[in-house]
mmCIF file of C-alpha atoms and ligand atoms in Angstrom:
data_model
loop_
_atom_site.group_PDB
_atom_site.id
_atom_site.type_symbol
_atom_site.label_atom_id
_atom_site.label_comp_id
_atom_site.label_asym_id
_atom_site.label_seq_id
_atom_site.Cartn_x
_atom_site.Cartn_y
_atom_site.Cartn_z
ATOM 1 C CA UNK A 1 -19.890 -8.173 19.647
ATOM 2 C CA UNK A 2 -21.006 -4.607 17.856
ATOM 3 C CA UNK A 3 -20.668 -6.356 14.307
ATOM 4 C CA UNK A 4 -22.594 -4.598 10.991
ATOM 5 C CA UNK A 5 -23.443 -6.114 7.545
ATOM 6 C CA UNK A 6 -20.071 -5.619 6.140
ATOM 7 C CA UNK A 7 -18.728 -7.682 9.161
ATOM 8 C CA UNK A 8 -16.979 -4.715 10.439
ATOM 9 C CA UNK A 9 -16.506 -4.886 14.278
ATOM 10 C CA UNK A 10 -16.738 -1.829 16.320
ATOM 11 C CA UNK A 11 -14.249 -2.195 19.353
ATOM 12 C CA UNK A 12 -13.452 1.209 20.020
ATOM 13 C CA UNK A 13 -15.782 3.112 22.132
ATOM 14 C CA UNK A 14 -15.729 7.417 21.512
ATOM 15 C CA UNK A 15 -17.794 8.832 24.832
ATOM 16 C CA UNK A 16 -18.773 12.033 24.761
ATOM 17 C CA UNK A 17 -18.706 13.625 28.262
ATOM 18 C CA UNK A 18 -20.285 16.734 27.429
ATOM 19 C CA UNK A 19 -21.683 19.562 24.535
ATOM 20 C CA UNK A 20 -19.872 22.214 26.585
ATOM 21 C CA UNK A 21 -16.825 23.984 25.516
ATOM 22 C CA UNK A 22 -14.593 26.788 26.765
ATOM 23 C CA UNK A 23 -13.078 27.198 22.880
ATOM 24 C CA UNK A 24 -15.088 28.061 19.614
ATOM 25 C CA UNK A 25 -12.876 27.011 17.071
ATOM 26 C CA UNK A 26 -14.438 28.305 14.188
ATOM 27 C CA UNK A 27 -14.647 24.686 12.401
ATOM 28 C CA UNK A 28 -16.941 23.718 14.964
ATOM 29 C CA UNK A 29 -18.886 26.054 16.775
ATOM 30 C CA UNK A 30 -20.132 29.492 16.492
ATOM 31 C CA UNK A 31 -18.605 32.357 18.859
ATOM 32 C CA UNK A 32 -21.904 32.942 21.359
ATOM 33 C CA UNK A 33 -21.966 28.944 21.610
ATOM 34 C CA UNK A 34 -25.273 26.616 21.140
ATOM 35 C CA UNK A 35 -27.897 25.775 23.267
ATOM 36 C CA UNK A 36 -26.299 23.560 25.902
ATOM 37 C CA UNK A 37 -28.454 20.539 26.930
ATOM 38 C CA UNK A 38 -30.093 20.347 29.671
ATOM 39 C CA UNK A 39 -28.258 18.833 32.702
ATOM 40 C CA UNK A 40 -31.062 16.225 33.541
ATOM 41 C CA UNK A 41 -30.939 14.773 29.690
ATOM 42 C CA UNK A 42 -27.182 14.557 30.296
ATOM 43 C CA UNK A 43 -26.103 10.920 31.627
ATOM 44 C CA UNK A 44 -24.936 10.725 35.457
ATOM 45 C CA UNK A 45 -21.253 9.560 36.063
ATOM 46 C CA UNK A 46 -22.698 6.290 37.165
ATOM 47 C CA UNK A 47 -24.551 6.122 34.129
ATOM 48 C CA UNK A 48 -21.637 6.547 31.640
ATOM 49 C CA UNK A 49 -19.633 4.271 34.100
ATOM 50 C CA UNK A 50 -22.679 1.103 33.384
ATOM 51 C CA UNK A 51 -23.168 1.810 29.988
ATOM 52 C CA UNK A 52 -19.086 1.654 29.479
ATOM 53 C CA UNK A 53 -18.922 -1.659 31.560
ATOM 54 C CA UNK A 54 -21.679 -2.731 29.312
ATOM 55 C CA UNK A 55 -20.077 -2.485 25.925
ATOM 56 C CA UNK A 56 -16.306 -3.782 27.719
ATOM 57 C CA UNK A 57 -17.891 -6.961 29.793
ATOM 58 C CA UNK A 58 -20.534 -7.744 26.902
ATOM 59 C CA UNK A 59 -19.587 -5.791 23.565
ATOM 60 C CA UNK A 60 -16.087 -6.661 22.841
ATOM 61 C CA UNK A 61 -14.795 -2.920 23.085
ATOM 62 C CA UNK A 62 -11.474 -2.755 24.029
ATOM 63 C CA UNK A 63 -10.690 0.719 23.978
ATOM 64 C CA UNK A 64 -12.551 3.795 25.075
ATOM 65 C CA UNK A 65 -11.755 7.433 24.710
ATOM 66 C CA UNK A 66 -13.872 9.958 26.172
ATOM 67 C CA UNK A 67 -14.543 13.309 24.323
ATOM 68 C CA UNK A 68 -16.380 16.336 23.955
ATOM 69 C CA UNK A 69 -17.672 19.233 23.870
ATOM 70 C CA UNK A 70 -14.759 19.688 26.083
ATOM 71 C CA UNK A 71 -14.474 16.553 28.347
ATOM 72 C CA UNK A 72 -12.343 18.374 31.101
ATOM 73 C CA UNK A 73 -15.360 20.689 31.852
ATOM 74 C CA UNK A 74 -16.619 17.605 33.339
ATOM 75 C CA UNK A 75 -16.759 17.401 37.358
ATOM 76 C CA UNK A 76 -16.853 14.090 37.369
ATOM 77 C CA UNK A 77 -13.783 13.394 34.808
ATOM 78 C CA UNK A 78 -11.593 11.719 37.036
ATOM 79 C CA UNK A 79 -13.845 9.392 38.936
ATOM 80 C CA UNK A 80 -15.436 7.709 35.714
ATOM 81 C CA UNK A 81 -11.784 7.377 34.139
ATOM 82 C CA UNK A 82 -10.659 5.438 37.845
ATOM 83 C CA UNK A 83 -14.436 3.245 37.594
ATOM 84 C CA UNK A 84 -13.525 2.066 33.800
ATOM 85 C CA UNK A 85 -9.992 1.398 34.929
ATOM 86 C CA UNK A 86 -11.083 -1.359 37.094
ATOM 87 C CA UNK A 87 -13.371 -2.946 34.077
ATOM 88 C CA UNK A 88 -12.686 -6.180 33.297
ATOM 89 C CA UNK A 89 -10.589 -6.658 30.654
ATOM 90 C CA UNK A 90 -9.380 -3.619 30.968
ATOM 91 C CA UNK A 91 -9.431 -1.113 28.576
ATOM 92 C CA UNK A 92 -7.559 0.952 26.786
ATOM 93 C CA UNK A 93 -8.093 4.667 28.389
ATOM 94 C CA UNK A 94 -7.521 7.890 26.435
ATOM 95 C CA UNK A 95 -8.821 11.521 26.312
ATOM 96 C CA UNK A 96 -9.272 14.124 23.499
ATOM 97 C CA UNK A 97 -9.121 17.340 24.906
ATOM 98 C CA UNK A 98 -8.171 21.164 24.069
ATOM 99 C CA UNK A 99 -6.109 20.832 27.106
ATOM 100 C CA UNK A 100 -7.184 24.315 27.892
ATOM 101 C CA UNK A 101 -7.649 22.676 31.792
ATOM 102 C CA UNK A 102 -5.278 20.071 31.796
ATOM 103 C CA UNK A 103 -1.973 21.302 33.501
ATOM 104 C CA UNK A 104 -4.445 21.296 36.654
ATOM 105 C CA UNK A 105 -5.513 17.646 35.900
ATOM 106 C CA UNK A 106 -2.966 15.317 34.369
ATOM 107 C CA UNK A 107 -1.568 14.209 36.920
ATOM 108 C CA UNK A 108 -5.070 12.721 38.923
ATOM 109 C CA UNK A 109 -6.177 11.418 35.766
ATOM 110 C CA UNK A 110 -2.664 9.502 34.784
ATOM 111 C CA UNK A 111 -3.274 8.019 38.534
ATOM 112 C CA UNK A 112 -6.654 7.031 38.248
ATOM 113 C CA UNK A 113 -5.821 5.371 34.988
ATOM 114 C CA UNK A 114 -5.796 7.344 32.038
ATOM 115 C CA UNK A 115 -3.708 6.075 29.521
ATOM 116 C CA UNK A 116 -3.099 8.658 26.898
ATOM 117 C CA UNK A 117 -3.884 11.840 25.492
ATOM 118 C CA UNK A 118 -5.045 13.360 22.233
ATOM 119 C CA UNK A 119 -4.477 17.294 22.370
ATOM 120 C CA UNK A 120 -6.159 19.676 20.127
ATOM 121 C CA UNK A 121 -3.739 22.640 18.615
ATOM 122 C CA UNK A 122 -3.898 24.326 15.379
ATOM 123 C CA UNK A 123 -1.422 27.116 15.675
ATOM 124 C CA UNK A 124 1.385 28.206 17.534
ATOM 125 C CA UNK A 125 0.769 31.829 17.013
ATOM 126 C CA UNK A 126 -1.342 33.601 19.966
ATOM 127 C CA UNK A 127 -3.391 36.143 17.653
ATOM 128 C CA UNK A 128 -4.246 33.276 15.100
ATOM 129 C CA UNK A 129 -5.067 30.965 18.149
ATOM 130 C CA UNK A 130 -7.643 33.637 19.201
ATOM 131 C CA UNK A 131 -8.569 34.053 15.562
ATOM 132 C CA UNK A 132 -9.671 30.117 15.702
ATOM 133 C CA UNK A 133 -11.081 29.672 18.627
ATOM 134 C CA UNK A 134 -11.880 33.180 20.176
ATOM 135 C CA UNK A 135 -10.147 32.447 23.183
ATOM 136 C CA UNK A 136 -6.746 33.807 24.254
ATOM 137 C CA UNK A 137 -5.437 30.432 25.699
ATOM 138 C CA UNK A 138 -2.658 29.333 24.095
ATOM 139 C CA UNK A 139 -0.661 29.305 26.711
ATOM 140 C CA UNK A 140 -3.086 27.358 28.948
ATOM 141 C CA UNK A 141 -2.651 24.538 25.792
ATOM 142 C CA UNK A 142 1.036 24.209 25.949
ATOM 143 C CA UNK A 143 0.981 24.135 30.016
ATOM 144 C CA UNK A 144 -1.767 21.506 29.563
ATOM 145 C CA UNK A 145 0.679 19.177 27.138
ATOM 146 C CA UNK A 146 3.580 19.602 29.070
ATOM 147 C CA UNK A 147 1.919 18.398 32.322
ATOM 148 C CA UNK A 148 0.130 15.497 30.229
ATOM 149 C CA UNK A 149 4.380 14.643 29.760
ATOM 150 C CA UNK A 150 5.208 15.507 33.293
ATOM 151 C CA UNK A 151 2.232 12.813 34.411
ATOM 152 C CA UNK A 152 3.492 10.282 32.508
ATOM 153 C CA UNK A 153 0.459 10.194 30.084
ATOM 154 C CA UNK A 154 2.243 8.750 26.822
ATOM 155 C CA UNK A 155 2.131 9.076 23.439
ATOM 156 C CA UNK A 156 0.714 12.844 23.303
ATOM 157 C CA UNK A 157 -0.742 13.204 20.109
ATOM 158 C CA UNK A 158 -1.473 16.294 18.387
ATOM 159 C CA UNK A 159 -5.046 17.004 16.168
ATOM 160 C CA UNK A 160 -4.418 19.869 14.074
ATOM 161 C CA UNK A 161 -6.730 20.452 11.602
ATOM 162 C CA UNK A 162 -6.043 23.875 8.656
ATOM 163 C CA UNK A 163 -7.980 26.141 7.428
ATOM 164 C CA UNK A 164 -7.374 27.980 3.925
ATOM 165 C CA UNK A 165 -5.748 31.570 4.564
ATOM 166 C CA UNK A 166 -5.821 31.418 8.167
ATOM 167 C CA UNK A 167 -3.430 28.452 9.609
ATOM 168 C CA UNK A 168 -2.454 26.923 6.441
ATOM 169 C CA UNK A 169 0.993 28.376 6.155
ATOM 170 C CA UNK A 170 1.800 27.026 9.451
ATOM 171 C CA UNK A 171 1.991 23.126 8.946
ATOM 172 C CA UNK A 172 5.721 22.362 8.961
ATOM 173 C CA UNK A 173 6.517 25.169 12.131
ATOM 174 C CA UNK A 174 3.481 22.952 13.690
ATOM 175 C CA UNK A 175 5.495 19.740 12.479
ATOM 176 C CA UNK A 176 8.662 21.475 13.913
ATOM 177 C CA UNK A 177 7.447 22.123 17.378
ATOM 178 C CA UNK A 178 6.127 18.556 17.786
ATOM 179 C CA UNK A 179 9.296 17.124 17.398
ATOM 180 C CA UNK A 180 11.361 18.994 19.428
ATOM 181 C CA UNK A 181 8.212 18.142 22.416
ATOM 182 C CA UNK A 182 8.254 14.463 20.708
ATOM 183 C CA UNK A 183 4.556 14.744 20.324
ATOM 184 C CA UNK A 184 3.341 13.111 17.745
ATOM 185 C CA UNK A 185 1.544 15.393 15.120
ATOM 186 C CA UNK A 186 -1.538 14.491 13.306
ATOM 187 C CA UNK A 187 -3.612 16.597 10.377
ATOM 188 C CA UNK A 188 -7.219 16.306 10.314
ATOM 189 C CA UNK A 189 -8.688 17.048 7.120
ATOM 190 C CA UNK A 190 -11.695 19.587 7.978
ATOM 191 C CA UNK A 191 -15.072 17.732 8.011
ATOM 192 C CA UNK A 192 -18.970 18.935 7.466
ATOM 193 C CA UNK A 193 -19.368 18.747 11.215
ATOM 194 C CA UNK A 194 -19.507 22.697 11.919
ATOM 195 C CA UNK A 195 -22.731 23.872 13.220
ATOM 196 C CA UNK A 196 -22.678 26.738 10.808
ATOM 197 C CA UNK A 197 -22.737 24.725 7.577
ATOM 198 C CA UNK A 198 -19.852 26.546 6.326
ATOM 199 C CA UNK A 199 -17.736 23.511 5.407
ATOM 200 C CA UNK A 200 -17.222 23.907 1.327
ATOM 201 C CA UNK A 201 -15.410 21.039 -0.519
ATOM 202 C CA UNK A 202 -13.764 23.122 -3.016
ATOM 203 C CA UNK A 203 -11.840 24.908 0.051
ATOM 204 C CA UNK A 204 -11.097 22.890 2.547
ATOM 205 C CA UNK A 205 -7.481 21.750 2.799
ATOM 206 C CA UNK A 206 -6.578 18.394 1.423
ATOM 207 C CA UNK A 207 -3.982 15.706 2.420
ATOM 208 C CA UNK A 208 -3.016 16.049 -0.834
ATOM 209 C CA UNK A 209 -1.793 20.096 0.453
ATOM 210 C CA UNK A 210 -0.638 19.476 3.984
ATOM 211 C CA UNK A 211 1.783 16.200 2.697
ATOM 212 C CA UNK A 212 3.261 18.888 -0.103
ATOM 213 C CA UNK A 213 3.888 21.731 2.464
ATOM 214 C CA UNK A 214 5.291 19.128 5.111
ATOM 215 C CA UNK A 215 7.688 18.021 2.412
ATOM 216 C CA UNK A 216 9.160 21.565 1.745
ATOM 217 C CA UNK A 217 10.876 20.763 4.434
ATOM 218 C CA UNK A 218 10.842 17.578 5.706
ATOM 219 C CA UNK A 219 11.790 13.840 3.903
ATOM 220 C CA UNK A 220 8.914 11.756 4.695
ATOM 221 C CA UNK A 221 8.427 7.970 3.935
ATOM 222 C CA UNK A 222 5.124 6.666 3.598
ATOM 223 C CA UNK A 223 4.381 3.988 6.958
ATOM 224 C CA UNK A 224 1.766 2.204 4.621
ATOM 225 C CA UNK A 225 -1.588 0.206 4.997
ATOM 226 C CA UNK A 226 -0.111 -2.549 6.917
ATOM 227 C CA UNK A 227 0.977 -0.332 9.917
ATOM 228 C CA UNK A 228 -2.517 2.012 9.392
ATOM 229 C CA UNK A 229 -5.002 -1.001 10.557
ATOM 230 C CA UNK A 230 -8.616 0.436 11.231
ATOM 231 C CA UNK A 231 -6.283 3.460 13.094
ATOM 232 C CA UNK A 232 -7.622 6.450 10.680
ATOM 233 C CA UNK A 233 -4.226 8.467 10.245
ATOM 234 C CA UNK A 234 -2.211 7.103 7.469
ATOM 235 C CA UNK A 235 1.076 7.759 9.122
ATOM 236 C CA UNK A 236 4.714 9.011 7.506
ATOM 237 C CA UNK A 237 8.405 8.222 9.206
ATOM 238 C CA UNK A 238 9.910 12.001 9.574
ATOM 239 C CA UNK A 239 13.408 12.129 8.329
ATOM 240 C CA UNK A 240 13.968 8.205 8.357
ATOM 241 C CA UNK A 241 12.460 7.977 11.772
ATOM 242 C CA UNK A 242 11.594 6.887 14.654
ATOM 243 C CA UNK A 243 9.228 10.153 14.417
ATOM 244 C CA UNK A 244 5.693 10.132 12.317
ATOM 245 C CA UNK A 245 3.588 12.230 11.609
ATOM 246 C CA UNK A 246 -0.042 11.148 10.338
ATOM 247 C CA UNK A 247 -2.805 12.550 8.197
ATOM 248 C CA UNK A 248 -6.432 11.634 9.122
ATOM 249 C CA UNK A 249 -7.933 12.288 5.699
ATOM 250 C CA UNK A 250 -11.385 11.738 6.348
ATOM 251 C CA UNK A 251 -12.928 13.304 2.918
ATOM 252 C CA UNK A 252 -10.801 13.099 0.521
ATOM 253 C CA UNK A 253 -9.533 9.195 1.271
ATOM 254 C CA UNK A 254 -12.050 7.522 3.556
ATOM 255 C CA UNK A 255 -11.228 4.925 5.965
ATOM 256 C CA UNK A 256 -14.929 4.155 6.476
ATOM 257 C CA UNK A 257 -13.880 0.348 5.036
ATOM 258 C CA UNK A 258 -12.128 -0.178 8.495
ATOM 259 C CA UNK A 259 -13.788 1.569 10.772
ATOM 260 C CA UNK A 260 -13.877 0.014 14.402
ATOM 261 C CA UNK A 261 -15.786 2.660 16.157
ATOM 262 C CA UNK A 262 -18.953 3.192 18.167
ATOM 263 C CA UNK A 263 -20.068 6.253 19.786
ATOM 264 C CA UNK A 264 -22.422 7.348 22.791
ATOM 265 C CA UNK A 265 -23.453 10.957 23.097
ATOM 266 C CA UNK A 266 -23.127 12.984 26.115
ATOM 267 C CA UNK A 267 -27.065 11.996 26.752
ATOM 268 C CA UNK A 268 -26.628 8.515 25.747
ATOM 269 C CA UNK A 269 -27.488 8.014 22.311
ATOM 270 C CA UNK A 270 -25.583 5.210 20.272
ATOM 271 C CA UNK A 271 -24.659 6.876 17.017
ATOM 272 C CA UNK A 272 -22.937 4.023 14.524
ATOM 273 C CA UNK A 273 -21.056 6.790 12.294
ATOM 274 C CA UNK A 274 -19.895 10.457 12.790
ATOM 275 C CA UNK A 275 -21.595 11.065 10.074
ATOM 276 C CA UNK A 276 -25.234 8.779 11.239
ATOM 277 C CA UNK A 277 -28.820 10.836 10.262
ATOM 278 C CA UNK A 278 -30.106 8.425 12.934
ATOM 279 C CA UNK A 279 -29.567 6.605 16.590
ATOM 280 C CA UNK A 280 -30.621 4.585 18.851
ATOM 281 C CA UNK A 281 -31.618 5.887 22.378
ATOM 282 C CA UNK A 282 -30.020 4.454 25.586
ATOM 283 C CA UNK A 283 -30.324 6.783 28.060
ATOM 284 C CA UNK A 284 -34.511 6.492 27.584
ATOM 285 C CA UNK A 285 -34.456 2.616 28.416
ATOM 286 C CA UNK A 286 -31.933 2.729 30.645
ATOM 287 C CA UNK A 287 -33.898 5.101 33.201
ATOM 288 C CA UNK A 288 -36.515 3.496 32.141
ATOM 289 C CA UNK A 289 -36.007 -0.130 33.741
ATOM 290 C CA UNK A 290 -33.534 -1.961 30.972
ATOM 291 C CA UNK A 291 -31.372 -4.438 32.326
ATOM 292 C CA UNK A 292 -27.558 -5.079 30.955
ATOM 293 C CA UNK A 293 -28.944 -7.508 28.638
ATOM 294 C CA UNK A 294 -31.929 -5.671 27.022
ATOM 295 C CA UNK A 295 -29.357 -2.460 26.605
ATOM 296 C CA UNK A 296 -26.870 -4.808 25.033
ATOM 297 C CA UNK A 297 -29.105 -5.760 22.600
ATOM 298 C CA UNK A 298 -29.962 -2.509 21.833
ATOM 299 C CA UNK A 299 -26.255 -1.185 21.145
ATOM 300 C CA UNK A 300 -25.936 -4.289 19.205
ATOM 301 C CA UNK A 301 -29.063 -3.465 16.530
ATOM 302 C CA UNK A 302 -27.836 0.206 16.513
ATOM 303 C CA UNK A 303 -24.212 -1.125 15.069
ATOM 304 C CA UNK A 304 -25.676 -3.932 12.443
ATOM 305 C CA UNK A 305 -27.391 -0.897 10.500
ATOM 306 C CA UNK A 306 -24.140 1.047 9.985
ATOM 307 C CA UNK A 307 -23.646 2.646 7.094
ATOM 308 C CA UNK A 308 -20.911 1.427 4.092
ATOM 309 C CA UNK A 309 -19.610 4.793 4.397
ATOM 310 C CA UNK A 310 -20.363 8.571 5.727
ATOM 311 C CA UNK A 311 -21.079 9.294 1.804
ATOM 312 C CA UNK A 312 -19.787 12.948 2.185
ATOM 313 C CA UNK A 313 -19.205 12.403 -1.811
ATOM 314 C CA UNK A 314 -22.614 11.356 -2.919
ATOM 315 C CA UNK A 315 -24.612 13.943 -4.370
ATOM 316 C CA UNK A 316 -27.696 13.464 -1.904
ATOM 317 C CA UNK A 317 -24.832 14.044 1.309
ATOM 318 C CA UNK A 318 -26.960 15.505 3.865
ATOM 319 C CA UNK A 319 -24.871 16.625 6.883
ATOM 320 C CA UNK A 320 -25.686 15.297 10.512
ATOM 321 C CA UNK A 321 -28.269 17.718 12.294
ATOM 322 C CA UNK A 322 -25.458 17.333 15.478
ATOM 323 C CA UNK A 323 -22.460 19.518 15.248
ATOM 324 C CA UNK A 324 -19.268 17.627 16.082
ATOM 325 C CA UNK A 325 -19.182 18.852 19.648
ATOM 326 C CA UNK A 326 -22.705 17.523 20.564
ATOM 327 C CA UNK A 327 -21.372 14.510 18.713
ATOM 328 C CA UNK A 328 -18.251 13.580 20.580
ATOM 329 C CA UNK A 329 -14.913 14.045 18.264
HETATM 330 N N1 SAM B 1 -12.736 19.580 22.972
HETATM 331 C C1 SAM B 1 -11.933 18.440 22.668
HETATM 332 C C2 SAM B 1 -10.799 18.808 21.743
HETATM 333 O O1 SAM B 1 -10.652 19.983 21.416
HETATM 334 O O2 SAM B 1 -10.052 17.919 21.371
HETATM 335 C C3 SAM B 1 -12.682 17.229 22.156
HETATM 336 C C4 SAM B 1 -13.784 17.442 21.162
HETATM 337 S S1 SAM B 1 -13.272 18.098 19.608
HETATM 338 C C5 SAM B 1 -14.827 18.069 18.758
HETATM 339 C C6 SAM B 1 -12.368 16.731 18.955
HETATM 340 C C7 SAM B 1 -11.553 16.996 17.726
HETATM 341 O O3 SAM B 1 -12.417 17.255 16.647
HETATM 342 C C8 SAM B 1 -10.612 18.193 17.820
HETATM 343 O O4 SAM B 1 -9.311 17.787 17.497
HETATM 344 C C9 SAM B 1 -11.140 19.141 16.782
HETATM 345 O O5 SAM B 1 -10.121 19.877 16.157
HETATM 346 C C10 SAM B 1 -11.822 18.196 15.810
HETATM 347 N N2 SAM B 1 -12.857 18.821 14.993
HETATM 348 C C11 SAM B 1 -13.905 19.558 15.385
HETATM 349 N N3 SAM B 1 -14.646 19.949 14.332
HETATM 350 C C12 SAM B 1 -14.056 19.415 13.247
HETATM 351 C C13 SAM B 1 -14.334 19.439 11.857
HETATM 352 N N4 SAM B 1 -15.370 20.096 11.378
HETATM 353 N N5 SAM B 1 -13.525 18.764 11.028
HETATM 354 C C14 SAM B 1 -12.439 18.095 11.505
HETATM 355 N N6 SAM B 1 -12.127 18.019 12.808
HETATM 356 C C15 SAM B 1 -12.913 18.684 13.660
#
């Protein structure tokens, strides 16, 4: 099991498929893009496929979601989803995507196994969308969702994350629109994850904001800690229910307490927080002879030294040298 000091086990497994992405979302990455890495430090299908049967047959985790960078812009998408659907137990299969590609893809993926879907939309509005992510897609996003429902992939949820002065206005219309699709909305609150370093605290917008502009026009009732397990969005019934609609308020309340997650970058590196200085290398003893055992062990001693929490608070927070999309969101 991927246990740490605080006894915290780590059962859900974030793989990053790739750096490479066909948005920019100004959160996250700068309009020309980063340097990309290079394709032979990137890990094969079959190695993402091992290193996943690894951590399901010998590491407890019992869900994986594969990420990005953009995860669709990987060729091999489809064929590692169908491999770690025949893992034993099986696990739990989802994707979080922009969903820029997806109309062309849902369906294959739902067959091969895919469970569920996380979709990425911050406005509604095609000039702000290109505003965000300096791309005019939007429409490729809502084509994407609605084949993700046509395929059977179920529940669609929704990361939306605002920005001061450009997309803050826009939180109950977003709110709005998921209902009437019956996806199911969640706000991220904006993280130090940018590769421009232009998160600022005193800025970004807080749970504390989006809950107060959802209920100008909604009635919300607080779901509570018991239904919120280690899942990070504390989540709120929408008019009486059956509907939610969560908040994943990273900064300003921190979930760190429960966290169940482990992560493997797109070139195999176990990172034990989003917000880890440090990790531990896979890929490197994997090529170079490690058997399931020795790699095991590995992931294992990369977990125990988890952090209490990602410290974003403390006065000596350093942000990660990785920019969420060479992380894996
Ligand atoms: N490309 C995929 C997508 O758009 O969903 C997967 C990767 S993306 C990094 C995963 C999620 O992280 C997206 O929902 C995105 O909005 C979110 N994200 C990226 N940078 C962020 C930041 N600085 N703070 C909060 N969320 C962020």
């Amino acid at each position: 099991m991927l246990v740490d000091r605080y006894g915290r086990v780590a059962t859900d497994l974030r793989v990053s498929l790739t750096d490479r992405c066909n948005l920019r979302c100004t959160y996250c990455m700068p309009e020309e893009g980063l340097a990309w890495l290079p394709r032979q430090d990137v890990l094969t299908d079959d190695e993402v496929v091992r290193l996943v049967r690894i951590a399901v047959e010998r590491l407890g985790v019992r869900e994986v979601r594969f990420t990005g960078g953009e995860p669709l812009l990987r060729r091999g998408l489809v064929d590692i989803v169908a491999a770690c659907a025949r893992l034993e137990p099986r696990p739990e299969l989802s994707l979080t995507t922009n969903a820029v590609g997806l109309a062309r893809v849902a369906g294959a993926l739902a067959e091969a196994g895919l469970d569920r879907v996380n979709g990425s939309l911050d406005t509604l509005r095609p000039d702000r969308f290109e505003t965000l992510t300096h791309r005019r897609r939007l429409d490729d996003v809502l084509a994407g969702l609605a084949a993700a429902r046509e395929a059977g992939l179920d529940p669609i949820k929704i990361n939306t994350v605002l920005m001061r002065g450009i997309n803050d206005d826009e939180a109950p219309e977003l709110l709005a629109w998921a209902l009437e699709h019956d996806y199911e909305l969640r706000f991220i609150e904006q993280m130090p994850l940018d590769a421009q370093h232009g998160w600022d605290r005193a800025t970004m917008v807080t749970a504390e904001e989006i809950l107060a502009s959802l209920q100008s026009v909604f009635s919300l009732t607080p779901q509570g800690d018991v239904e919120r397990g280690s899942a990070p969005a504390e989540t709120w019934l929408v008019g009486g229910g059956p509907a939610r609609v969560g908040v994943i308020a990273s900064v300003t309340r921190p979930f760190c307490g429960s966290c169940d997650r482990t992560r493997l970058t797109a070139e195999g590196q176990v990172r034990n927080c989003l917000f880890a200085r440090e990790e531990s290398d896979l890929r490197g003893a994997m090529r170079g002879g490690a058997d399931d055992a020795e790699l095991a062990r590995r992931w294992e001693m990369a977990m125990a030294g988890k952090a209490a929490g990602h410290g974003i608070d403390d006065p000596g927070f350093l942000q990660p040298s990785r920019p969420m999309s060479a992380i894996g969101g």
